[in-house]
Amino acid sequence: QVQLVESGGGSVQAGGSVRLSCAVSGYTFRTYCMAWFREGPGKEREGVALIDDEGTTLYANSVKGRFTISQDNAKNTLYLQMNSLKAEDTAMYYCAIDNVFEACKYGQPTPHFGQGTQVTVSS
């Protein structure tokens, strides 16, 4: 059974930084992609960043240059370093894993999601 557990969320002032972590267990496919999605108040879930098993990364235009996705394979952990945070970054952040690239990029087909961690940015 695939399990993803996010941590690191909290409240921060605009311009500040937060690092999210996602511990992954139970994933047995040889190929994978991992991603961060977010769901802001009154908004649909959107992809923020993804990384695949070759190290290729993609970012939403809204976070390019501010967010960095990375992974530690030895620890089975995914990270999202978020800098220069803005009020519009306020959202529940979810990590995801799948062996279908489109699942990580578009959220369809539905990847394995964690339970989420809240990030609140105050201006």
XYZ file of C-alpha atoms in Angstrom:
123
model
C 0.000 0.000 0.000
C 1.428 3.346 -1.074
C 1.609 5.932 1.679
C 2.702 9.548 1.438
C 3.040 11.720 4.517
C 3.603 15.455 4.110
C 5.085 17.728 6.752
C 6.592 21.178 7.087
C 3.598 23.398 6.498
C 2.674 26.323 8.700
C 2.171 30.058 8.778
C 4.738 32.441 7.335
C 4.971 36.109 6.405
C 5.030 37.146 2.784
C 8.579 37.014 1.467
C 9.465 34.164 3.794
C 10.415 30.561 3.103
C 9.073 27.121 3.930
C 10.324 23.642 3.097
C 7.806 20.861 2.698
C 8.720 17.186 3.002
C 6.913 14.093 1.820
C 7.905 10.649 3.085
C 6.984 7.846 0.683
C 6.549 4.172 1.489
C 5.092 1.120 -0.196
C 5.794 2.214 -3.790
C 7.116 -0.723 -5.783
C 7.149 0.395 -9.442
C 10.556 0.767 -11.076
C 9.606 4.013 -12.774
C 7.990 6.964 -11.103
C 7.264 10.625 -11.092
C 6.566 12.696 -8.024
C 4.803 15.998 -7.753
C 3.434 18.694 -5.508
C -0.108 19.930 -6.018
C -1.946 22.625 -4.114
C -5.516 23.628 -3.509
C -6.105 27.215 -2.477
C -9.283 28.577 -0.889
C -12.058 28.424 -3.457
C -9.700 27.122 -6.127
C -9.257 23.817 -7.905
C -6.268 21.623 -7.213
C -3.343 22.606 -9.433
C 0.061 21.151 -10.167
C 2.967 23.110 -8.699
C 6.085 21.093 -9.529
C 7.102 17.617 -10.549
C 10.219 15.494 -10.820
C 10.618 12.183 -12.591
C 12.971 9.240 -12.143
C 15.462 10.812 -14.559
C 15.599 14.004 -12.534
C 13.606 16.071 -14.997
C 11.700 18.862 -13.262
C 8.755 20.987 -14.329
C 7.247 23.985 -12.579
C 4.047 25.948 -12.842
C 4.718 29.421 -14.236
C 3.424 30.962 -11.017
C 6.227 29.396 -8.942
C 9.177 29.316 -11.360
C 12.272 30.831 -9.817
C 10.769 30.702 -6.317
C 10.087 27.002 -5.663
C 12.494 24.075 -6.007
C 11.480 20.422 -6.044
C 14.028 17.805 -5.037
C 14.232 14.245 -3.799
C 16.402 12.165 -1.534
C 16.171 8.612 -2.831
C 18.049 7.194 0.146
C 15.371 8.599 2.438
C 12.441 8.042 0.052
C 11.565 11.669 0.603
C 10.372 14.437 -1.682
C 10.923 18.106 -0.861
C 9.547 21.432 -1.958
C 11.611 24.482 -1.039
C 9.395 27.537 -1.280
C 11.021 30.982 -1.221
C 9.692 34.507 -1.689
C 6.260 33.337 -0.636
C 3.207 35.369 -1.598
C -0.278 35.494 -0.134
C -1.552 33.695 -3.236
C 0.630 30.701 -2.335
C -1.698 30.025 0.588
C -3.070 26.527 0.033
C -3.179 22.936 1.140
C -0.164 21.280 -0.438
C -0.283 17.629 -1.466
C 2.491 15.381 -2.679
C 1.817 12.698 -5.240
C 3.519 9.713 -6.818
C 2.678 7.607 -9.826
C 4.237 5.695 -12.701
C 2.239 7.670 -15.285
C 3.776 11.051 -16.155
C 0.410 12.648 -16.961
C -0.818 11.781 -13.489
C 1.988 13.853 -11.990
C 1.572 16.701 -14.452
C -2.210 16.976 -14.662
C -3.498 14.986 -11.717
C -5.272 12.654 -14.168
C -5.329 9.725 -13.989
C -5.442 10.263 -10.244
C -2.034 9.634 -8.689
C -1.428 8.465 -5.127
C -1.877 11.545 -2.936
C -0.872 12.284 0.622
C -3.197 13.885 3.151
C -1.790 17.371 2.613
C -0.115 20.052 4.683
C -1.389 23.606 5.039
C 0.727 26.612 4.122
C -0.632 30.034 5.044
C 1.145 33.166 3.865
C 0.159 36.447 5.474
C 0.816 39.768 3.808
